[in-house]
PDB file of C-alpha atoms in Angstrom:
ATOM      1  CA  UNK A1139       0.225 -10.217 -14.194  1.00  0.00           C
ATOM      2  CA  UNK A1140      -1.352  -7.059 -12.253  1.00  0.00           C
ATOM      3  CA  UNK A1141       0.523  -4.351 -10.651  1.00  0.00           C
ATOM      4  CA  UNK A1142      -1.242  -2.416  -8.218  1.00  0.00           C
ATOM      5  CA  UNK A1143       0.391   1.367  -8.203  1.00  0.00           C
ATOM      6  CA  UNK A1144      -0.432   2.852  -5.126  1.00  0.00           C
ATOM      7  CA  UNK A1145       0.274   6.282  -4.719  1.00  0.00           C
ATOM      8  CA  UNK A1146      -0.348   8.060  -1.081  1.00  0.00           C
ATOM      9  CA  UNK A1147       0.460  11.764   0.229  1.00  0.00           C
ATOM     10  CA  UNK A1148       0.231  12.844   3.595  1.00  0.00           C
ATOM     11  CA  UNK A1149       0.058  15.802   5.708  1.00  0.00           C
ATOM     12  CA  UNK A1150       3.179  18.309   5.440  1.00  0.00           C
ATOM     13  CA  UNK A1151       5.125  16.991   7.896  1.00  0.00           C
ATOM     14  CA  UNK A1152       3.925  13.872   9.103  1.00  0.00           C
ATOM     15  CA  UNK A1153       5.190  11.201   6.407  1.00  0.00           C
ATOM     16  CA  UNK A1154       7.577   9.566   9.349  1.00  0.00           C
ATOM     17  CA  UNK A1155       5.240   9.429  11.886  1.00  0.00           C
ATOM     18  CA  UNK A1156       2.965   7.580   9.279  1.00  0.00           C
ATOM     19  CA  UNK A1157       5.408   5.431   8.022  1.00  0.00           C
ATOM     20  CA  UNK A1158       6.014   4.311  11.249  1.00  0.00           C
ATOM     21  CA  UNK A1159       2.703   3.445  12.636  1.00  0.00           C
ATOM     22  CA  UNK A1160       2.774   1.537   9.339  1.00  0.00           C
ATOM     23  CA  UNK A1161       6.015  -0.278   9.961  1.00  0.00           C
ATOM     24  CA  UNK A1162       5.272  -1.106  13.272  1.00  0.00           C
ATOM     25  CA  UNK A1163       1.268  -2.176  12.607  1.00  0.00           C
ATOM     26  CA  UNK A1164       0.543  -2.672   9.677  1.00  0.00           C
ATOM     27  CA  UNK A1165       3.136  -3.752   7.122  1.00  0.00           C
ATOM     28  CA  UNK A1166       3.789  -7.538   8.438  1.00  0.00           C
ATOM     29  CA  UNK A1167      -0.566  -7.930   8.192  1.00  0.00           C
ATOM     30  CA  UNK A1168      -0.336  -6.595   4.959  1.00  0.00           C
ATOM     31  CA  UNK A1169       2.770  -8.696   3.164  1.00  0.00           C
ATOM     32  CA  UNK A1170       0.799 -11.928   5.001  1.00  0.00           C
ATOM     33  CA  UNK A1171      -1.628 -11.668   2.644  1.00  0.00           C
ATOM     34  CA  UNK A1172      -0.494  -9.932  -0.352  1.00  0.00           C
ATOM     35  CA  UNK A1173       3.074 -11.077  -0.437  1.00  0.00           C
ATOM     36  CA  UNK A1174       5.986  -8.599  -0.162  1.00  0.00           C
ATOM     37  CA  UNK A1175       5.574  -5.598  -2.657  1.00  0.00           C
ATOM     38  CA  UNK A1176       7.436  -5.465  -5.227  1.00  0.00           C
ATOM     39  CA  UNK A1177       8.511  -1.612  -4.428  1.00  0.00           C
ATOM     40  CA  UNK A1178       7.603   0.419  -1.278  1.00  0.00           C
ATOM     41  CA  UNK A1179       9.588   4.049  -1.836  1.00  0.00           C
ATOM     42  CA  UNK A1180       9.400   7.335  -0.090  1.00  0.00           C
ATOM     43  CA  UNK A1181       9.386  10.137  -2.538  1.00  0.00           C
ATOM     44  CA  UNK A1182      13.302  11.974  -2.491  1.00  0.00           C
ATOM     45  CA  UNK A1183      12.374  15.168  -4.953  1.00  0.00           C
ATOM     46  CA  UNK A1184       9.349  16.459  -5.773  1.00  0.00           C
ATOM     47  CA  UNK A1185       6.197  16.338  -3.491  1.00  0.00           C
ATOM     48  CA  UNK A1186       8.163  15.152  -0.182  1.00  0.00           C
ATOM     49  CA  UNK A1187       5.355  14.130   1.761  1.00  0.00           C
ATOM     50  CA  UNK A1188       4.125  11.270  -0.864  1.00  0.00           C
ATOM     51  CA  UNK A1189       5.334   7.670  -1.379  1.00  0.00           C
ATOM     52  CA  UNK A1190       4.620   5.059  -3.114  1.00  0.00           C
ATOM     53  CA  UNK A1191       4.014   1.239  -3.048  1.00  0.00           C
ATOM     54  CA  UNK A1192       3.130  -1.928  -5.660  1.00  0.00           C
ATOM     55  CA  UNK A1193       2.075  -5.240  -5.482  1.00  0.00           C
ATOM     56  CA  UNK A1194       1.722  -7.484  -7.846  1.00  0.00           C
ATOM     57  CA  UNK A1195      -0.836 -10.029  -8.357  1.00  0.00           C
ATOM     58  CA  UNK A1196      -1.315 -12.949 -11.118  1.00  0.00           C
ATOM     59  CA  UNK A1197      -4.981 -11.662 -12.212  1.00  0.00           C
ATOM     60  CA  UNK A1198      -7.750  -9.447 -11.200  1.00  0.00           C
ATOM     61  CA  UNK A1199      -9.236 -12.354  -9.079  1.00  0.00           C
ATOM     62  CA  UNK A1200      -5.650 -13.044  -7.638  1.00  0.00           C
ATOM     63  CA  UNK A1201      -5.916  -9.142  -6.349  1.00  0.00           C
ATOM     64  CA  UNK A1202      -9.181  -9.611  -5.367  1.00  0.00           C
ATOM     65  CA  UNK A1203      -9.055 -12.491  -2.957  1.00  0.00           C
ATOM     66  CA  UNK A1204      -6.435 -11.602  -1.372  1.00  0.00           C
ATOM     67  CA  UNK A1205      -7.084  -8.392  -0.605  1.00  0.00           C
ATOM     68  CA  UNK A1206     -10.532  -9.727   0.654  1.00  0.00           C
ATOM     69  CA  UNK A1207      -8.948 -11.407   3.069  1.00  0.00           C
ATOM     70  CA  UNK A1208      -6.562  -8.683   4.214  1.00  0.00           C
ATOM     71  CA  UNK A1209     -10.006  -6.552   4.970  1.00  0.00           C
ATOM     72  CA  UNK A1210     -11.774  -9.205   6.628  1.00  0.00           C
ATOM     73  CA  UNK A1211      -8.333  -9.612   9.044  1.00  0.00           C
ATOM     74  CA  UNK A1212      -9.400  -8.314  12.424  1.00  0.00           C
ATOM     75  CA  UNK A1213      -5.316  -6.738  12.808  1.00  0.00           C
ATOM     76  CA  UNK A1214      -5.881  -5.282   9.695  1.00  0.00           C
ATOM     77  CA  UNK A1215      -8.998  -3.176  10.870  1.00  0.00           C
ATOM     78  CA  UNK A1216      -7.418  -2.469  13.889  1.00  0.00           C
ATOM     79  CA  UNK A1217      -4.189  -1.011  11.884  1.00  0.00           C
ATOM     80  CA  UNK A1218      -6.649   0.988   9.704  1.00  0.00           C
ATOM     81  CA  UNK A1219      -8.437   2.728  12.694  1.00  0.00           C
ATOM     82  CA  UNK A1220      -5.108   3.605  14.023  1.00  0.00           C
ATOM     83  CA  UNK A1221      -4.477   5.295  11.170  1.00  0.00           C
ATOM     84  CA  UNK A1222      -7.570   7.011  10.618  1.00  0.00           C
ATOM     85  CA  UNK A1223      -7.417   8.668  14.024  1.00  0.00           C
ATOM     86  CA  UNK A1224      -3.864   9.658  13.247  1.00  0.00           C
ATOM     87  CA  UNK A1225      -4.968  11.615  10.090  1.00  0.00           C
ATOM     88  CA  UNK A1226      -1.802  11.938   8.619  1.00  0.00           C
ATOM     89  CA  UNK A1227      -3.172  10.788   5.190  1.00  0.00           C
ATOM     90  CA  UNK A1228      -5.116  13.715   2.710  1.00  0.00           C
ATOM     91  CA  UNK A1229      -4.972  11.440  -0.685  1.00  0.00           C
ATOM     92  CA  UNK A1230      -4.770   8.411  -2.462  1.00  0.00           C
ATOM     93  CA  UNK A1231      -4.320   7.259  -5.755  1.00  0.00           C
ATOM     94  CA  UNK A1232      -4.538   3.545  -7.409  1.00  0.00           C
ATOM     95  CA  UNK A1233      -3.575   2.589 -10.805  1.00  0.00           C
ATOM     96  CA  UNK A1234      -3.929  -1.020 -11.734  1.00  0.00           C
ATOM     97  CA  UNK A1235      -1.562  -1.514 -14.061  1.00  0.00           C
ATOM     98  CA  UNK A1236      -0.374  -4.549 -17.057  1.00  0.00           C
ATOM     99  CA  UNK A1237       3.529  -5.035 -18.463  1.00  0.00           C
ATOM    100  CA  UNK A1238       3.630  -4.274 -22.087  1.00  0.00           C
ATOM    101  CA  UNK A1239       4.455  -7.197 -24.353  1.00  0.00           C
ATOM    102  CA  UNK A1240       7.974  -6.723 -24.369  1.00  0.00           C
ATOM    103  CA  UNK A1241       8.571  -6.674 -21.107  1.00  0.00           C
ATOM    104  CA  UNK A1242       8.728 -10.015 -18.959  1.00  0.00           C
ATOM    105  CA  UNK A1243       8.731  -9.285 -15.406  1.00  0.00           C
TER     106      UNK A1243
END
């Protein structure tokens, strides 16, 4: 199992606005090809303008395919040039990530 950790942080004051061009156009694209994430959290204390998401996958390929085919989804494009002309974004951070032994997701 494979958790993708995706960490994001936008421009001071424009995490809503982001989250809802998200929400409105590109979430549902997204979860039809990865699956729901397991966590998708706005950040409550601490740096305020960051949030967080992860997915999980069954193996690197798993992760690999299907986020192959998310990128070669014409909506998806369209979503991500949406949100590049909004700007609200300034970083982003991804940590693949494996459960420890004693831990059985």
């Amino acid at each position: 199992m494979l958790f993708d950790v995706r960490t994001y942080t936008c421009r001071p004051g424009t995490i809503k606005k982001h989250l809802a061009l998200y929400a409105e156009h590109g979430f549902a694209i997204q979860s039809r090809h990865l699956g729901k994430p397991l966590a998708y959290m706005q950040t409550e204390t601490g740096d305020v303008n960051s949030y967080m998401h992860i997915w999980v996958y069954d193996s690197a390929a798993d992760r690999e395919a299907k986020r192959q085919a998310l990128q070669n989804d014409p909506a998806w494009r369209d979503y991500l040039k949406l949100s590049a002309e909004a700007g609200y974004l300034i970083s982003q951070e991804n940590r693949l990530m494996t459960p420890v032994s004693f831990f059985k997701p």
